[in-house]
mmCIF file of C-alpha atoms in Angstrom:
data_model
loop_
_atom_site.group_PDB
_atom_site.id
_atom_site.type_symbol
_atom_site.label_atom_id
_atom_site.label_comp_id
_atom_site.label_asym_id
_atom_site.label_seq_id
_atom_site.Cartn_x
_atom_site.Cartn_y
_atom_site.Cartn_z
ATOM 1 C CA UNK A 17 -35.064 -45.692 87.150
ATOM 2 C CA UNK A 18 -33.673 -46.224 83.758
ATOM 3 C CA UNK A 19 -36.199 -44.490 81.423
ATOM 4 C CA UNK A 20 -34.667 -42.622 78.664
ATOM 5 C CA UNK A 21 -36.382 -40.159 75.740
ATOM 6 C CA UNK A 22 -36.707 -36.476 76.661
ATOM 7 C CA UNK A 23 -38.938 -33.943 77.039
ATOM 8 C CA UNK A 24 -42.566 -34.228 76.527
ATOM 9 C CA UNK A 25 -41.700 -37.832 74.776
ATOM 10 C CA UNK A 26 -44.156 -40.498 76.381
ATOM 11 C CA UNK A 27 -42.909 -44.097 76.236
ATOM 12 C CA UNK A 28 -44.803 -46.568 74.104
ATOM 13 C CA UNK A 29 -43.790 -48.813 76.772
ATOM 14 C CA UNK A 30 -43.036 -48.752 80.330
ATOM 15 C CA UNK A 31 -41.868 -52.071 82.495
ATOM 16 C CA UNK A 32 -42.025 -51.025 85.923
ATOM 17 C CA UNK A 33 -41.039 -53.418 88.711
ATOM 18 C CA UNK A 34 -40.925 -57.009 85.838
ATOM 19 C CA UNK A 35 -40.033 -59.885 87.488
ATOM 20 C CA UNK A 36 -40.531 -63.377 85.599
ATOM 21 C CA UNK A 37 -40.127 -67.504 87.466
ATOM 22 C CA UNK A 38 -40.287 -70.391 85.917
ATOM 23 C CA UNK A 39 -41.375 -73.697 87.182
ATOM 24 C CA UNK A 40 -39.920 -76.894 86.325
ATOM 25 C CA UNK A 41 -42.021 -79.256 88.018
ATOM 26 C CA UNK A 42 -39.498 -79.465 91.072
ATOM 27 C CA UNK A 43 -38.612 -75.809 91.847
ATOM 28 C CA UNK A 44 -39.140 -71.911 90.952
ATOM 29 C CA UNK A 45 -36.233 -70.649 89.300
ATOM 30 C CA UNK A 46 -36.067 -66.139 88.662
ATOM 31 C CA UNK A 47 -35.263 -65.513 85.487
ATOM 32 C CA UNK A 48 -36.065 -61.616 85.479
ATOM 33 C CA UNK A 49 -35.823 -59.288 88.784
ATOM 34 C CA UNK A 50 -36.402 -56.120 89.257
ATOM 35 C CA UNK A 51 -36.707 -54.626 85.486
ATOM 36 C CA UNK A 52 -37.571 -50.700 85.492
ATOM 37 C CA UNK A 53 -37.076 -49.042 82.159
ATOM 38 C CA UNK A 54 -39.420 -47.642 79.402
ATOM 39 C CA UNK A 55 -38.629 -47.315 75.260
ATOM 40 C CA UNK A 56 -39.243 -44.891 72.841
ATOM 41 C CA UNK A 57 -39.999 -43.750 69.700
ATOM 42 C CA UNK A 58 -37.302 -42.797 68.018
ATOM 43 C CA UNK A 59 -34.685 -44.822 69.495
ATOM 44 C CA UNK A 60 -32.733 -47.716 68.313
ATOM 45 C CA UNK A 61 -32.272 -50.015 70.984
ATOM 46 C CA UNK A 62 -30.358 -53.102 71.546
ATOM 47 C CA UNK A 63 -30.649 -55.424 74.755
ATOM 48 C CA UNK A 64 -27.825 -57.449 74.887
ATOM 49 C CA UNK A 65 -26.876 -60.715 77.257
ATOM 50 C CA UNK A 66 -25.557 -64.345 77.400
ATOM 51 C CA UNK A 67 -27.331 -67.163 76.607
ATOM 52 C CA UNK A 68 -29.705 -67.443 79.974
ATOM 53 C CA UNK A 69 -29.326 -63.907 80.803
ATOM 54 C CA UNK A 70 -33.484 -63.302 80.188
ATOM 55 C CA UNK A 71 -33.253 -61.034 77.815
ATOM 56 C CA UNK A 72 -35.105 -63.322 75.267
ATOM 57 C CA UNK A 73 -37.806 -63.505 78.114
ATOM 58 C CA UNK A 74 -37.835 -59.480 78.433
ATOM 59 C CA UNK A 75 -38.130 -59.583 74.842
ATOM 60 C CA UNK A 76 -41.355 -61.773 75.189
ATOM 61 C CA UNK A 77 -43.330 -59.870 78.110
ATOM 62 C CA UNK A 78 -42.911 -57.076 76.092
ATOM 63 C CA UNK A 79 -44.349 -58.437 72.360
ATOM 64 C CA UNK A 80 -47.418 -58.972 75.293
ATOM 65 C CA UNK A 81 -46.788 -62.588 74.895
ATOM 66 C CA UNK A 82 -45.748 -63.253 78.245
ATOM 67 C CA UNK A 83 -47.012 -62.470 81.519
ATOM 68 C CA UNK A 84 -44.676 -61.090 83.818
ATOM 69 C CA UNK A 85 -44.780 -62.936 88.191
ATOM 70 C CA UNK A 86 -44.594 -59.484 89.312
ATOM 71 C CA UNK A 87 -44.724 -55.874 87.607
ATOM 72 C CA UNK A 88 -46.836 -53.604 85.624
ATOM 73 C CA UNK A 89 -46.710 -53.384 82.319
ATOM 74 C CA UNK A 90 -48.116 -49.915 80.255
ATOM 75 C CA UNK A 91 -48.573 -49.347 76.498
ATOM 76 C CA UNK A 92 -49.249 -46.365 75.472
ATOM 77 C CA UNK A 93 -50.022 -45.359 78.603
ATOM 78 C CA UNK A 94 -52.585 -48.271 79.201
ATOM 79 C CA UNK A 95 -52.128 -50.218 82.337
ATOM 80 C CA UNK A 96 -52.304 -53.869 80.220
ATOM 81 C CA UNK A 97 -50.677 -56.362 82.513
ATOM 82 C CA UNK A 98 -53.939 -57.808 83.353
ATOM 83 C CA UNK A 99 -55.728 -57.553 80.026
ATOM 84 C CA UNK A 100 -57.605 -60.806 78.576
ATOM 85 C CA UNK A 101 -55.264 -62.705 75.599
ATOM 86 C CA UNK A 102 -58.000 -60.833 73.157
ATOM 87 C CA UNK A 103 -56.979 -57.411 74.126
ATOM 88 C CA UNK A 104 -53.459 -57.983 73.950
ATOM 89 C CA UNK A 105 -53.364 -60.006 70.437
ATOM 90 C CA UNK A 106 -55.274 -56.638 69.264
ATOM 91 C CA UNK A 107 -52.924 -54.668 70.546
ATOM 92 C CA UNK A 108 -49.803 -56.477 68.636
ATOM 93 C CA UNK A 109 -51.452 -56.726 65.627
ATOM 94 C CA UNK A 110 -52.529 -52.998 65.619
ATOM 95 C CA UNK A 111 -49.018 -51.695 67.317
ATOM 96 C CA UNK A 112 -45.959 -54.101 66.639
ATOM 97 C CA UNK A 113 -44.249 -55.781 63.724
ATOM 98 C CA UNK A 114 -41.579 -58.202 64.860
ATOM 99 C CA UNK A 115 -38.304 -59.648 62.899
ATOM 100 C CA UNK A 116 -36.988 -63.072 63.625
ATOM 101 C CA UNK A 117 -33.672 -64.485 63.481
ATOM 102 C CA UNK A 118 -35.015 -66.974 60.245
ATOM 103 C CA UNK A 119 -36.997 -64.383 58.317
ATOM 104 C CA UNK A 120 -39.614 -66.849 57.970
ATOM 105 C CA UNK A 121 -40.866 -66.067 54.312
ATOM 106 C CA UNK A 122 -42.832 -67.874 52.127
ATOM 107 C CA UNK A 123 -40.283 -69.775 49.271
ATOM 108 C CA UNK A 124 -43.074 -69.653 46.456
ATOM 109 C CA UNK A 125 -44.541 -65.971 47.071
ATOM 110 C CA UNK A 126 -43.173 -63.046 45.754
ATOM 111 C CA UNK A 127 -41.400 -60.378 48.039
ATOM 112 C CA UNK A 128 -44.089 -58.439 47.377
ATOM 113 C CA UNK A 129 -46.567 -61.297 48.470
ATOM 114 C CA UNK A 130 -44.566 -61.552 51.723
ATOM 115 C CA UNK A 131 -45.031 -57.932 52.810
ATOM 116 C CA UNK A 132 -48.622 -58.328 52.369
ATOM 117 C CA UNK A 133 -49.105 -61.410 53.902
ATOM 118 C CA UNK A 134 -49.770 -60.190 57.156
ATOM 119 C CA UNK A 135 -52.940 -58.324 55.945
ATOM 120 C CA UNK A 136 -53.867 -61.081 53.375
ATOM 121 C CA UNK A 137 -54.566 -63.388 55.773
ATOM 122 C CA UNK A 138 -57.011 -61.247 57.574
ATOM 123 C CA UNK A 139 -59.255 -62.631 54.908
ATOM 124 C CA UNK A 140 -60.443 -58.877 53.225
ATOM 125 C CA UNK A 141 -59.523 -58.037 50.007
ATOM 126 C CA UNK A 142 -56.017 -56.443 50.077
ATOM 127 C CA UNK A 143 -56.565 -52.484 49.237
ATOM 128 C CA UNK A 144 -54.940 -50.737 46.416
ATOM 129 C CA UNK A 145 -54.090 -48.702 48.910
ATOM 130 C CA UNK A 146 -52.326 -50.902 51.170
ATOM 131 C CA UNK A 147 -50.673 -52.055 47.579
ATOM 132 C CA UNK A 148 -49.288 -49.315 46.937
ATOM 133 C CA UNK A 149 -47.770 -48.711 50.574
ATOM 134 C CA UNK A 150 -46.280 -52.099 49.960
ATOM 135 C CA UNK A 151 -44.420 -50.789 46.692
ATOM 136 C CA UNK A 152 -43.090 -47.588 48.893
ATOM 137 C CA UNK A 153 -42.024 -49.943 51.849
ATOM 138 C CA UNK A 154 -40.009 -52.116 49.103
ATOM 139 C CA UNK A 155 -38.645 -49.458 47.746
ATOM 140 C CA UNK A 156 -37.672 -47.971 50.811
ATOM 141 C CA UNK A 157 -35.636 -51.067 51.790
ATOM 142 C CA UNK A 158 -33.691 -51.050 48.321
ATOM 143 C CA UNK A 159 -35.783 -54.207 47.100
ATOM 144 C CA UNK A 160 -37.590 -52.608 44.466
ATOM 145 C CA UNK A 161 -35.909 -54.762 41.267
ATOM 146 C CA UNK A 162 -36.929 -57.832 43.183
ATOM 147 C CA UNK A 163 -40.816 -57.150 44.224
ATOM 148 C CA UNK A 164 -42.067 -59.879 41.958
ATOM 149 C CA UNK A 165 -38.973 -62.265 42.706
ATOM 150 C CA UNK A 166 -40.054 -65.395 44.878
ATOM 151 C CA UNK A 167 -38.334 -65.532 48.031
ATOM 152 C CA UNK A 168 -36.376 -68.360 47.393
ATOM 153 C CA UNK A 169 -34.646 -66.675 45.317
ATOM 154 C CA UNK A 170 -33.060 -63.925 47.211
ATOM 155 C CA UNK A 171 -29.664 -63.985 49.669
ATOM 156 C CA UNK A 172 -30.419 -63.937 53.667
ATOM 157 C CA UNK A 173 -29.862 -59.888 53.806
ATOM 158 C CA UNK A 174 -32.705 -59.390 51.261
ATOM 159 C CA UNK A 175 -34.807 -62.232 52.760
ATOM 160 C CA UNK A 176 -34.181 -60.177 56.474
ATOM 161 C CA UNK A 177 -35.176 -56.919 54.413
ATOM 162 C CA UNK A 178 -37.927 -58.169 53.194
ATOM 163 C CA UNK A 179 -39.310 -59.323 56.919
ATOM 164 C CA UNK A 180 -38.660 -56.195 58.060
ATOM 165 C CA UNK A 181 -41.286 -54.929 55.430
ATOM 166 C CA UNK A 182 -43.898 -57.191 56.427
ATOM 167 C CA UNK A 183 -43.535 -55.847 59.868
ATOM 168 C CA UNK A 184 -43.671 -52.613 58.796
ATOM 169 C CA UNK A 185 -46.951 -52.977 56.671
ATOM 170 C CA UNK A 186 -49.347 -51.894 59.469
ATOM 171 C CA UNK A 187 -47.235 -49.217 60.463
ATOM 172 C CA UNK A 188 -46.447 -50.486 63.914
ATOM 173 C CA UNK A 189 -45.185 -48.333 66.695
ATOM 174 C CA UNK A 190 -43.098 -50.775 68.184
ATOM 175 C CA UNK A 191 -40.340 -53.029 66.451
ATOM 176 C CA UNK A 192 -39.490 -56.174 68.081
ATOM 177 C CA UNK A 193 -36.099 -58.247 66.692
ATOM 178 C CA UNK A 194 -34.615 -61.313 67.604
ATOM 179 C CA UNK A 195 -31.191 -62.125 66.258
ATOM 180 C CA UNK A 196 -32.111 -60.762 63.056
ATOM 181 C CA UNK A 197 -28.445 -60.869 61.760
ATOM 182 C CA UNK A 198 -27.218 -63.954 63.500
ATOM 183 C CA UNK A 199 -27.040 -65.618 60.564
ATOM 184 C CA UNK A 200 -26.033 -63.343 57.950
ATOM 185 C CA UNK A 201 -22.237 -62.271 56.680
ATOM 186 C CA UNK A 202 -21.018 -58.788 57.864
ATOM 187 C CA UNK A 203 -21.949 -56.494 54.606
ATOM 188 C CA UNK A 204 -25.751 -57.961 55.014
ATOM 189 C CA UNK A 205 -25.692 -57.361 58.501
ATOM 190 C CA UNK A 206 -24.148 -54.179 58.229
ATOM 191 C CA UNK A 207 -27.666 -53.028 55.863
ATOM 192 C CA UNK A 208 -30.200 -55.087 57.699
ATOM 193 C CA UNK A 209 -28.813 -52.922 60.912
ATOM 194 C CA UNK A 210 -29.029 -49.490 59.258
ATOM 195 C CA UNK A 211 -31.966 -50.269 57.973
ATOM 196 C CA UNK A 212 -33.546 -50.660 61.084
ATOM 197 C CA UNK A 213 -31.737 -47.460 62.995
ATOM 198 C CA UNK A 214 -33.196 -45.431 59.969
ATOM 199 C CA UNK A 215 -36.565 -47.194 60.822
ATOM 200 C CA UNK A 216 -36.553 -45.775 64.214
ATOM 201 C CA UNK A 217 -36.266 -42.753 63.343
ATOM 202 C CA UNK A 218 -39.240 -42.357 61.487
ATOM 203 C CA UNK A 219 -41.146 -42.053 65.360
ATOM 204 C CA UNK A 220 -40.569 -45.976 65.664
ATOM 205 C CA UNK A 221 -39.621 -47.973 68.669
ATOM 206 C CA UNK A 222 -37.049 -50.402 67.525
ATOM 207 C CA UNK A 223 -35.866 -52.575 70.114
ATOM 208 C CA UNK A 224 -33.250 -55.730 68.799
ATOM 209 C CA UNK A 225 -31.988 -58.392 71.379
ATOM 210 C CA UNK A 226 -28.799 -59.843 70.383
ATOM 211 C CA UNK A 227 -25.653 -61.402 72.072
ATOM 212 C CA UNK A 228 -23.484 -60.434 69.504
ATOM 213 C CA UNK A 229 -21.330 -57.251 70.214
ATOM 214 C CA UNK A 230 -20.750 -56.069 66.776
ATOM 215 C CA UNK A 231 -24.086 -54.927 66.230
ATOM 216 C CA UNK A 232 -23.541 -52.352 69.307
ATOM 217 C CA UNK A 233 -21.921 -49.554 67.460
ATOM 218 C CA UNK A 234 -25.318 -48.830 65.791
ATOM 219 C CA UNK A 235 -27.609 -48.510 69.173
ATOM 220 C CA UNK A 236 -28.749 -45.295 70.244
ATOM 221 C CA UNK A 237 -28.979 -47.131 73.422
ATOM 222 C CA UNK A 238 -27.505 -50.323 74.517
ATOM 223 C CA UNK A 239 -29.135 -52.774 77.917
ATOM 224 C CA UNK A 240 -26.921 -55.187 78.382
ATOM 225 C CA UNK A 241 -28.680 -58.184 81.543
ATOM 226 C CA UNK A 242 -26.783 -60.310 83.280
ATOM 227 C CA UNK A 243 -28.299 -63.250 85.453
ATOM 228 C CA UNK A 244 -31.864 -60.901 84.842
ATOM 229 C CA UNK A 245 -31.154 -57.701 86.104
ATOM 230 C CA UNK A 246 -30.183 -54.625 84.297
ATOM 231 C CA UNK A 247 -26.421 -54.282 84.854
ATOM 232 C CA UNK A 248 -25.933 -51.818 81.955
ATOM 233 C CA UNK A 249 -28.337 -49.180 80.049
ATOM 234 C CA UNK A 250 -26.689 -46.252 78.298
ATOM 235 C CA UNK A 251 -30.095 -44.236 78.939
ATOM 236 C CA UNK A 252 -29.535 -41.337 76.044
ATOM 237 C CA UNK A 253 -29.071 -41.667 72.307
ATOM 238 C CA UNK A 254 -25.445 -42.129 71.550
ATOM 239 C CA UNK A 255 -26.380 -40.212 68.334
ATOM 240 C CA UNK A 256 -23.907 -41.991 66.149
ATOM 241 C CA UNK A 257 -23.270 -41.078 62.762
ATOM 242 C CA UNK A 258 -23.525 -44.491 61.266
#
C-alpha cells in the first residue's frame, strides 16, 4: 500500500488494485498493473516515467476519463468506477482543473477572458462575483498588469500561468498537469512549478506527470513507473523549502 497524507486526512482519490490493456486489433498488451496508491490535499505530487511507462494513462483514469480493465476507483470517498459518462463529466467539472503541456489559450481573448472561459461557456451570465475571483486568481499568479492583455501577447510562462488560472476558477480539489513546463526555459519553469506547489497547499491536490527530472526537487512526493508498475513513491512530504 502506498497511500500517503496523515492523520484524519481522507484522500480525494484512491486507485486501488488499477490495471489498464489495450487492444490493437491483434493482441492485449498491459499497460498498467497493479496500481495501489491514493493523493491528497495538500500535496504536490509528481509521477514521473519514460515514454511508455503508463503514467500518461494513470494520469487519464484518474481525470475519470478512462476506465481502468481492473480496479476500483474512489473520489471523495465515492465508489465511481462504474458511474455513467454523465456522472463522471459532473464530477470533473465540479472537482478538477487540469493544465496541459500547450496552455491552450485563446490568441484574441484577454487573460482575463481565458480564466473565465471555462464558466462562460456554460452559457449563464458570468457573475460579478465570479469576476472578481478572477481578478484575485490573476493577481495571485503575478499577472495582474496583463489581465486585459490578449494572450498572444504574453511569453509561454505567463501563457502556462494563465492556464493554471482557468483551472483554478471553479476552485477544484484536484489539479491534473501534463508536461506543463516541457516547453518552457528554466526561469519560467522554475515559477510555473512554484506556483503550483504553493497551489497545493491551499488544501489542493496537485498531481503533475512529467519525464523530466529537474522538476523533482519541488515534489512533496515523487512516483516514478516503470513498464506500469509503481517502482518508486516517496510516500511523505519531502517538505522542501523551495
Amino acid at each position: 500500500m502506498t497511500d500517503s497524507g496523515n492523520g484524519n486526512n481522507s484522500p480525494v482519490i484512491a486507485l486501488r488494485g488499477i490495471a489498464r490493456d489495450f487492444y490493437d486489433g491483434k493482441q492485449r498488451r498491459r499497460v498498467l498493473s497493479d496500481i495501489d496508491t491514493a493523493f491528497y490535499r495538500g500535496e504536490f505530487t509528481i509521477i514521473s516515467g519514460p515514454s511508455g511507462s503508463g503514467k500518461t494513462t494513470l494520469l487519464t483514469i484518474m481525470a475519470l476519463i478512462l476506465r481502468p480493465t481492473e480496479g476500483t476507483v474512489i473520489l471523495l470517498g465515492n465508489e465511481i468506477t462504474d458511474a455513467s459518462e454523465n456522472v463522471l463529466a459532473t464530477y470533473r467539472y465540479k472537482h478538477y482543473g487540469f493544465v496541459f503541456q500547450n496552455a491552450a489559450l485563446i490568441p484574441a481573448l484577454t487573460v482575463n477572458e481565458n480564466i473565465l472561459l471555462a464558466s462562460a461557456v456554460q452559457g449563464a451570465r458570468i457573475p460579478r462575483a465570479l469576476r472578481m475571483k478572477a481578478t484575485g486568481i490573476i493577481e495571485k499568479l503575478g499577472l495582474s498588469e496583463f489581465a486585459n492583455t490578449r494572450a498572444e501577447r504574453l511569453s509561454g510562462g505567463q501563457k502556462q500561468r494563465v492556464a493554471i488560472g482557468r483551472a483554478l476558477i471553479n476552485d477544484p480539489v484536484m489539479v491534473l498537469c501534463d508536461e506543463p513546463t516541457s516547453a518552457l526555459d528554466v526561469k519560467s519553469s522554475e515559477l510555473v512549478l512554484q506556483t503550483l506547489k504553493d497551489l497545493a497547499r491551499e488544501d489542493r491536490a496537485i498531481v503533475l506527470v512529467t519525464h523530466d527530472p529537474r522538476v523533482f526537487p519541488y515534489a512533496d512526493r515523487l512516483i516514478q513507473i516503470e513498464d506500469g508498475r509503481i517502482r518508486t513513491d516517496t510516500g511523505v512530504s519531502q517538505k522542501s523549502n523551495l
